[in-house]
PDB file of C-alpha atoms in Angstrom:
ATOM      1  CA  GLN A   1      98.476 114.949  87.104  1.00 94.00           C
ATOM      2  CA  VAL A   2      96.967 114.358  90.654  1.00 96.00           C
ATOM      3  CA  GLN A   3      96.548 117.300  92.465  1.00 97.00           C
ATOM      4  CA  MET A   4      95.417 117.814  96.115  1.00 98.00           C
ATOM      5  CA  VAL A   5      95.089 121.498  97.048  1.00 98.00           C
ATOM      6  CA  GLN A   6      94.391 122.411 100.742  1.00 98.00           C
ATOM      7  CA  SER A   7      92.767 125.333 102.157  1.00 97.00           C
ATOM      8  CA  GLY A   8      94.676 128.174 104.067  1.00 97.00           C
ATOM      9  CA  ALA A   9      96.317 128.373 107.424  1.00 98.00           C
ATOM     10  CA  GLU A  10      93.798 128.806 110.539  1.00 98.00           C
ATOM     11  CA  VAL A  11      94.157 130.413 113.958  1.00 98.00           C
ATOM     12  CA  LYS A  12      91.764 129.331 116.640  1.00 98.00           C
ATOM     13  CA  LYS A  13      91.202 129.727 120.234  1.00 98.00           C
ATOM     14  CA  PRO A  14      90.959 126.919 122.557  1.00 98.00           C
ATOM     15  CA  GLY A  15      87.437 125.253 122.570  1.00 98.00           C
ATOM     16  CA  ALA A  16      86.700 126.265 118.843  1.00 98.00           C
ATOM     17  CA  SER A  17      86.519 124.015 115.803  1.00 98.00           C
ATOM     18  CA  VAL A  18      88.293 124.159 112.602  1.00 98.00           C
ATOM     19  CA  LYS A  19      87.491 122.854 109.175  1.00 98.00           C
ATOM     20  CA  VAL A  20      90.143 121.995 106.632  1.00 98.00           C
ATOM     21  CA  SER A  21      89.081 121.609 102.908  1.00 98.00           C
ATOM     22  CA  CYS A  22      91.312 119.359 100.301  1.00 98.00           C
ATOM     23  CA  LYS A  23      90.404 120.125  96.709  1.00 98.00           C
ATOM     24  CA  THR A  24      91.447 117.009  94.291  1.00 98.00           C
ATOM     25  CA  SER A  25      91.826 116.865  90.570  1.00 97.00           C
ATOM     26  CA  GLY A  26      93.402 114.782  87.923  1.00 96.00           C
ATOM     27  CA  TYR A  27      91.782 111.424  88.945  1.00 96.00           C
ATOM     28  CA  THR A  28      88.406 109.977  89.362  1.00 96.00           C
ATOM     29  CA  PHE A  29      87.666 111.037  93.058  1.00 96.00           C
ATOM     30  CA  ILE A  30      85.282 108.150  93.837  1.00 95.00           C
ATOM     31  CA  THR A  31      87.831 105.775  93.244  1.00 94.00           C
ATOM     32  CA  TYR A  32      90.004 106.376  96.135  1.00 95.00           C
ATOM     33  CA  GLY A  33      89.863 107.274 100.038  1.00 96.00           C
ATOM     34  CA  ILE A  34      91.101 110.063 101.454  1.00 97.00           C
ATOM     35  CA  SER A  35      93.405 110.209 104.803  1.00 97.00           C
ATOM     36  CA  TRP A  36      93.929 112.860 106.990  1.00 98.00           C
ATOM     37  CA  VAL A  37      97.471 112.977 108.761  1.00 98.00           C
ATOM     38  CA  ARG A  38      98.858 115.487 111.111  1.00 98.00           C
ATOM     39  CA  GLN A  39     102.473 116.799 112.371  1.00 98.00           C
ATOM     40  CA  ALA A  40     102.753 118.817 115.287  1.00 98.00           C
ATOM     41  CA  PRO A  41     105.791 121.239 115.111  1.00 97.00           C
ATOM     42  CA  GLY A  42     108.966 119.155 115.053  1.00 96.00           C
ATOM     43  CA  GLN A  43     107.138 115.895 115.674  1.00 97.00           C
ATOM     44  CA  GLY A  44     106.195 112.824 113.265  1.00 97.00           C
ATOM     45  CA  LEU A  45     103.294 112.057 111.140  1.00 97.00           C
ATOM     46  CA  GLU A  46      99.962 110.740 112.751  1.00 96.00           C
ATOM     47  CA  TRP A  47      97.398 109.272 111.267  1.00 95.00           C
ATOM     48  CA  MET A  48      93.918 110.513 112.139  1.00 97.00           C
ATOM     49  CA  GLY A  49      91.272 108.783 109.864  1.00 95.00           C
ATOM     50  CA  TRP A  50      89.997 107.762 106.708  1.00 95.00           C
ATOM     51  CA  ILE A  51      87.000 108.449 104.589  1.00 95.00           C
ATOM     52  CA  SER A  52      85.793 106.172 101.534  1.00 94.00           C
ATOM     53  CA  ALA A  53      84.856 108.810  98.703  1.00 95.00           C
ATOM     54  CA  TYR A  54      82.838 106.181  97.074  1.00 94.00           C
ATOM     55  CA  ASN A  55      80.410 105.582 100.013  1.00 94.00           C
ATOM     56  CA  GLY A  56      81.379 107.932 102.818  1.00 94.00           C
ATOM     57  CA  ASN A  57      82.238 105.201 105.334  1.00 94.00           C
ATOM     58  CA  THR A  58      84.717 106.359 107.801  1.00 95.00           C
ATOM     59  CA  ASN A  59      87.346 104.904 110.136  1.00 93.00           C
ATOM     60  CA  TYR A  60      88.885 107.257 112.557  1.00 95.00           C
ATOM     61  CA  ALA A  61      91.930 106.787 114.852  1.00 93.00           C
ATOM     62  CA  GLN A  62      90.541 106.098 118.237  1.00 92.00           C
ATOM     63  CA  LYS A  63      92.533 109.079 119.959  1.00 94.00           C
ATOM     64  CA  PHE A  64      90.125 111.465 117.672  1.00 96.00           C
ATOM     65  CA  GLN A  65      86.976 109.572 117.419  1.00 95.00           C
ATOM     66  CA  ASP A  66      84.961 111.968 119.765  1.00 96.00           C
ATOM     67  CA  ARG A  67      86.209 115.123 118.075  1.00 98.00           C
ATOM     68  CA  VAL A  68      86.630 114.520 114.320  1.00 98.00           C
ATOM     69  CA  THR A  69      84.476 114.444 111.465  1.00 98.00           C
ATOM     70  CA  MET A  70      85.331 113.624 107.771  1.00 98.00           C
ATOM     71  CA  THR A  71      83.438 114.354 105.004  1.00 98.00           C
ATOM     72  CA  THR A  72      83.350 114.572 101.016  1.00 98.00           C
ATOM     73  CA  ASP A  73      81.662 116.430  98.540  1.00 97.00           C
ATOM     74  CA  THR A  74      81.637 114.093  95.330  1.00 97.00           C
ATOM     75  CA  SER A  75      80.229 117.082  93.076  1.00 97.00           C
ATOM     76  CA  THR A  76      83.430 118.964  93.587  1.00 97.00           C
ATOM     77  CA  GLY A  77      86.029 116.298  94.434  1.00 97.00           C
ATOM     78  CA  THR A  78      86.418 117.904  97.854  1.00 98.00           C
ATOM     79  CA  ALA A  79      87.246 116.116 101.290  1.00 98.00           C
ATOM     80  CA  TYR A  80      86.774 117.873 104.500  1.00 98.00           C
ATOM     81  CA  MET A  81      88.006 117.370 108.084  1.00 98.00           C
ATOM     82  CA  GLU A  82      86.511 119.024 111.097  1.00 98.00           C
ATOM     83  CA  LEU A  83      88.311 118.947 114.265  1.00 98.00           C
ATOM     84  CA  ARG A  84      86.381 120.105 117.448  1.00 98.00           C
ATOM     85  CA  SER A  85      87.063 121.206 121.062  1.00 98.00           C
ATOM     86  CA  LEU A  86      90.486 122.398 119.818  1.00 98.00           C
ATOM     87  CA  ARG A  87      93.352 122.510 122.290  1.00 97.00           C
ATOM     88  CA  SER A  88      96.984 123.877 122.355  1.00 97.00           C
ATOM     89  CA  ASP A  89      98.449 120.386 121.309  1.00 97.00           C
ATOM     90  CA  ASP A  90      96.280 120.329 118.302  1.00 98.00           C
ATOM     91  CA  THR A  91      98.660 122.759 116.753  1.00 98.00           C
ATOM     92  CA  ALA A  92      99.969 121.309 113.708  1.00 98.00           C
ATOM     93  CA  VAL A  93     100.115 120.978 109.910  1.00 98.00           C
ATOM     94  CA  TYR A  94      97.257 118.938 108.573  1.00 98.00           C
ATOM     95  CA  TYR A  95      97.687 116.801 105.601  1.00 98.00           C
ATOM     96  CA  CYS A  96      95.109 115.373 103.222  1.00 98.00           C
ATOM     97  CA  ALA A  97      96.389 112.208 101.321  1.00 98.00           C
ATOM     98  CA  ARG A  98      94.989 109.915  98.753  1.00 97.00           C
ATOM     99  CA  ALA A  99      94.459 106.255 100.015  1.00 94.00           C
ATOM    100  CA  SER A 100      94.958 103.656  97.705  1.00 86.00           C
ATOM    101  CA  GLY A 101      92.720 100.826  98.150  1.00 71.00           C
ATOM    102  CA  GLY A 102      93.750  97.393  99.067  1.00 75.00           C
ATOM    103  CA  VAL A 103      97.545  98.175  99.582  1.00 79.00           C
ATOM    104  CA  GLY A 104      97.136 100.985 102.166  1.00 87.00           C
ATOM    105  CA  THR A 105      99.304 103.475 100.818  1.00 94.00           C
ATOM    106  CA  PHE A 106      99.309 107.270 100.729  1.00 96.00           C
ATOM    107  CA  ASP A 107     100.371 108.005  97.126  1.00 95.00           C
ATOM    108  CA  SER A 108      99.719 111.786  96.664  1.00 97.00           C
ATOM    109  CA  TRP A 109      99.590 114.245  99.573  1.00 98.00           C
ATOM    110  CA  GLY A 110      98.262 117.764  99.871  1.00 98.00           C
ATOM    111  CA  GLN A 111     100.659 120.803 100.604  1.00 98.00           C
ATOM    112  CA  GLY A 112      99.385 121.011 104.288  1.00 98.00           C
ATOM    113  CA  THR A 113      97.408 123.339 106.238  1.00 98.00           C
ATOM    114  CA  LEU A 114      98.823 124.880 109.565  1.00 98.00           C
ATOM    115  CA  VAL A 115      96.174 125.180 112.167  1.00 98.00           C
ATOM    116  CA  THR A 116      97.368 127.200 115.412  1.00 98.00           C
ATOM    117  CA  VAL A 117      95.278 126.960 118.544  1.00 98.00           C
ATOM    118  CA  SER A 118      96.104 129.902 120.905  1.00 97.00           C
ATOM    119  CA  SER A 119      94.463 132.001 123.254  1.00 95.00           C
TER     120      SER A 119
ATOM    121  CA  SER B   1     103.612 106.264 121.446  1.00 44.00           C
ATOM    122  CA  SER B   2     104.088 104.553 117.967  1.00 51.00           C
ATOM    123  CA  GLU B   3     103.237 100.956 117.458  1.00 88.00           C
ATOM    124  CA  LEU B   4     106.331 101.088 114.636  1.00 95.00           C
ATOM    125  CA  THR B   5     109.676 101.787 116.112  1.00 97.00           C
ATOM    126  CA  GLN B   6     112.308 103.443 113.974  1.00 97.00           C
ATOM    127  CA  PRO B   7     115.804 104.568 115.073  1.00 98.00           C
ATOM    128  CA  PRO B   8     115.823 108.333 115.606  1.00 97.00           C
ATOM    129  CA  SER B   9     118.594 108.987 113.273  1.00 97.00           C
ATOM    130  CA  VAL B  10     120.948 107.097 110.667  1.00 98.00           C
ATOM    131  CA  SER B  11     124.103 108.631 109.210  1.00 97.00           C
ATOM    132  CA  VAL B  12     125.752 107.431 106.008  1.00 97.00           C
ATOM    133  CA  SER B  13     128.779 108.856 103.964  1.00 97.00           C
ATOM    134  CA  PRO B  14     127.985 109.766 100.331  1.00 97.00           C
ATOM    135  CA  GLY B  15     127.877 106.802  97.922  1.00 97.00           C
ATOM    136  CA  GLN B  16     127.305 104.242 100.867  1.00 97.00           C
ATOM    137  CA  THR B  17     124.296 102.203 101.519  1.00 98.00           C
ATOM    138  CA  ALA B  18     121.879 103.476 104.330  1.00 98.00           C
ATOM    139  CA  SER B  19     119.487 101.149 106.167  1.00 98.00           C
ATOM    140  CA  ILE B  20     116.502 102.389 108.018  1.00 98.00           C
ATOM    141  CA  THR B  21     114.831  99.911 110.021  1.00 98.00           C
ATOM    142  CA  CYS B  22     111.025  99.763 111.226  1.00 98.00           C
ATOM    143  CA  SER B  23     109.991  97.066 113.841  1.00 97.00           C
ATOM    144  CA  GLY B  24     106.567  96.280 114.709  1.00 94.00           C
ATOM    145  CA  ASN B  25     104.662  92.953 115.959  1.00 92.00           C
ATOM    146  CA  LYS B  26     104.104  90.632 113.000  1.00 92.00           C
ATOM    147  CA  LEU B  27     104.983  93.707 110.709  1.00 94.00           C
ATOM    148  CA  GLY B  28     105.732  90.957 107.832  1.00 93.00           C
ATOM    149  CA  ASN B  29     102.054  90.345 107.682  1.00 91.00           C
ATOM    150  CA  LYS B  30     101.166  93.971 106.775  1.00 91.00           C
ATOM    151  CA  TYR B  31     101.698  96.025 103.788  1.00 91.00           C
ATOM    152  CA  THR B  32     104.362  98.852 104.465  1.00 95.00           C
ATOM    153  CA  SER B  33     104.870 102.005 102.905  1.00 97.00           C
ATOM    154  CA  TRP B  34     107.792 104.491 103.370  1.00 98.00           C
ATOM    155  CA  TYR B  35     107.845 108.280 102.919  1.00 98.00           C
ATOM    156  CA  GLN B  36     110.499 110.766 102.413  1.00 98.00           C
ATOM    157  CA  GLN B  37     110.025 114.128 104.009  1.00 98.00           C
ATOM    158  CA  LYS B  38     112.304 117.112 103.346  1.00 98.00           C
ATOM    159  CA  PRO B  39     111.892 120.378 105.775  1.00 96.00           C
ATOM    160  CA  GLY B  40     108.864 122.343 105.070  1.00 96.00           C
ATOM    161  CA  GLN B  41     107.589 119.815 102.629  1.00 98.00           C
ATOM    162  CA  SER B  42     104.981 117.322 102.307  1.00 98.00           C
ATOM    163  CA  PRO B  43     105.795 113.785 102.567  1.00 98.00           C
ATOM    164  CA  VAL B  44     106.542 111.707  99.248  1.00 98.00           C
ATOM    165  CA  LEU B  45     105.835 108.074  98.894  1.00 98.00           C
ATOM    166  CA  VAL B  46     109.366 106.135  98.068  1.00 98.00           C
ATOM    167  CA  ILE B  47     108.223 102.636  98.742  1.00 98.00           C
ATOM    168  CA  TYR B  48     104.829 100.924  98.948  1.00 96.00           C
ATOM    169  CA  GLN B  49     103.726  97.473  99.260  1.00 95.00           C
ATOM    170  CA  ASP B  50     106.670  96.536 100.935  1.00 96.00           C
ATOM    171  CA  THR B  51     109.126  96.425  97.865  1.00 97.00           C
ATOM    172  CA  LYS B  52     107.454  98.686  95.166  1.00 97.00           C
ATOM    173  CA  ARG B  53     108.852 101.837  93.696  1.00 97.00           C
ATOM    174  CA  PRO B  54     106.365 104.390  92.519  1.00 95.00           C
ATOM    175  CA  SER B  55     107.130 105.933  89.123  1.00 95.00           C
ATOM    176  CA  GLY B  56     109.961 108.823  89.297  1.00 96.00           C
ATOM    177  CA  ILE B  57     111.643 107.278  92.555  1.00 97.00           C
ATOM    178  CA  PRO B  58     115.095 106.439  92.005  1.00 97.00           C
ATOM    179  CA  GLU B  59     116.194 102.567  91.573  1.00 97.00           C
ATOM    180  CA  ARG B  60     118.573 103.219  94.517  1.00 97.00           C
ATOM    181  CA  PHE B  61     115.557 103.121  96.825  1.00 98.00           C
ATOM    182  CA  SER B  62     114.274  99.631  97.905  1.00 98.00           C
ATOM    183  CA  GLY B  63     112.310  97.867 100.439  1.00 98.00           C
ATOM    184  CA  SER B  64     111.961  94.598 102.249  1.00 97.00           C
ATOM    185  CA  ASN B  65     109.603  93.395 105.009  1.00 97.00           C
ATOM    186  CA  SER B  66     109.783  90.079 106.935  1.00 96.00           C
ATOM    187  CA  GLY B  67     109.102  88.936 110.423  1.00 96.00           C
ATOM    188  CA  ASP B  68     108.805  91.783 112.663  1.00 96.00           C
ATOM    189  CA  THR B  69     110.997  94.147 110.729  1.00 97.00           C
ATOM    190  CA  ALA B  70     110.803  96.132 107.493  1.00 98.00           C
ATOM    191  CA  THR B  71     113.595  98.060 105.899  1.00 98.00           C
ATOM    192  CA  LEU B  72     114.154 100.785 103.513  1.00 98.00           C
ATOM    193  CA  THR B  73     117.924 100.478 101.832  1.00 98.00           C
ATOM    194  CA  ILE B  74     119.385 103.552  99.790  1.00 98.00           C
ATOM    195  CA  SER B  75     122.178 102.325  97.765  1.00 97.00           C
ATOM    196  CA  GLY B  76     124.516 105.007  96.483  1.00 97.00           C
ATOM    197  CA  THR B  77     123.378 107.461  99.082  1.00 97.00           C
ATOM    198  CA  GLN B  78     123.266 111.041  97.621  1.00 97.00           C
ATOM    199  CA  ALA B  79     123.134 114.217  99.330  1.00 97.00           C
ATOM    200  CA  MET B  80     119.508 114.872  98.130  1.00 97.00           C
ATOM    201  CA  ASP B  81     118.419 111.672  99.948  1.00 98.00           C
ATOM    202  CA  GLU B  82     119.056 113.908 103.104  1.00 98.00           C
ATOM    203  CA  ALA B  83     115.643 113.814 104.812  1.00 98.00           C
ATOM    204  CA  ASP B  84     113.198 112.350 107.425  1.00 98.00           C
ATOM    205  CA  TYR B  85     112.011 108.958 106.706  1.00 98.00           C
ATOM    206  CA  TYR B  86     108.736 107.349 108.043  1.00 98.00           C
ATOM    207  CA  CYS B  87     107.583 103.890 107.708  1.00 98.00           C
ATOM    208  CA  GLN B  88     103.799 103.115 107.649  1.00 97.00           C
ATOM    209  CA  ALA B  89     101.792  99.742 107.889  1.00 95.00           C
ATOM    210  CA  TRP B  90      98.381  99.084 107.114  1.00 87.00           C
ATOM    211  CA  ASP B  91      96.041  96.036 107.693  1.00 77.00           C
ATOM    212  CA  THR B  92      92.296  95.669 107.710  1.00 75.00           C
ATOM    213  CA  SER B  93      92.163  95.283 111.623  1.00 77.00           C
ATOM    214  CA  THR B  94      94.471  97.932 112.695  1.00 74.00           C
ATOM    215  CA  ALA B  95      94.055 100.403 109.895  1.00 85.00           C
ATOM    216  CA  TRP B  96      97.204 102.893 109.293  1.00 92.00           C
ATOM    217  CA  VAL B  97      99.773 103.520 111.730  1.00 94.00           C
ATOM    218  CA  PHE B  98     103.032 105.662 111.149  1.00 96.00           C
ATOM    219  CA  GLY B  99     106.697 105.003 112.517  1.00 97.00           C
ATOM    220  CA  GLY B 100     108.309 107.680 114.718  1.00 96.00           C
ATOM    221  CA  GLY B 101     110.482 108.830 111.731  1.00 97.00           C
ATOM    222  CA  THR B 102     114.271 108.462 111.370  1.00 98.00           C
ATOM    223  CA  LYS B 103     116.480 111.607 110.209  1.00 98.00           C
ATOM    224  CA  LEU B 104     119.023 110.578 107.693  1.00 98.00           C
ATOM    225  CA  THR B 105     122.074 112.285 107.522  1.00 98.00           C
ATOM    226  CA  VAL B 106     124.277 112.305 104.573  1.00 97.00           C
ATOM    227  CA  LEU B 107     128.001 113.399 105.789  1.00 90.00           C
TER     228      LEU B 107
END
């Protein structure tokens, strides 16, 4: 079955960077994209961006365009999301999700990674 | 602010039908998905491509999408359906966007 296992919780200081990983299994990695979605405490879901595991093409939400980089390692089936210049309002649970091409749905999700930004 | 508008909360009695709406400009021209999220858990896909149910999702979950409104309908609502529900739309020009979420209470 499809599995998406994310890296563990992180605590960062304002201005630092964080890199979250998402290791996939149970499907052919390059046949789907990966999106990253975050959820601040008590808030809703916020789409951050998407990367094609096939060719590395990316589509970032305008809000994060200057601070986020999404990459993949096809040899290990792992996706990465790096967020720079962290602020306190970046404190959130970050999810990776498998994006089904053509219908724009997220059919499998990682367990989430809590990133806490605090001085 | 979200480009998709959902009611913050919906209440339903057990066994009754719950309807959760999601409004957005020409939403009917986009593919809409719905996710269920219980406290402390990751979201789970319950409806995709407006009306389709993934395997393992009970038949009581159904969806529709027309004009500016998509609707998630839960027939014969059970206590286990109490959760937050998020709509999400996608098209090639605007990429992905989520609604603000609706807390479904079964009382």
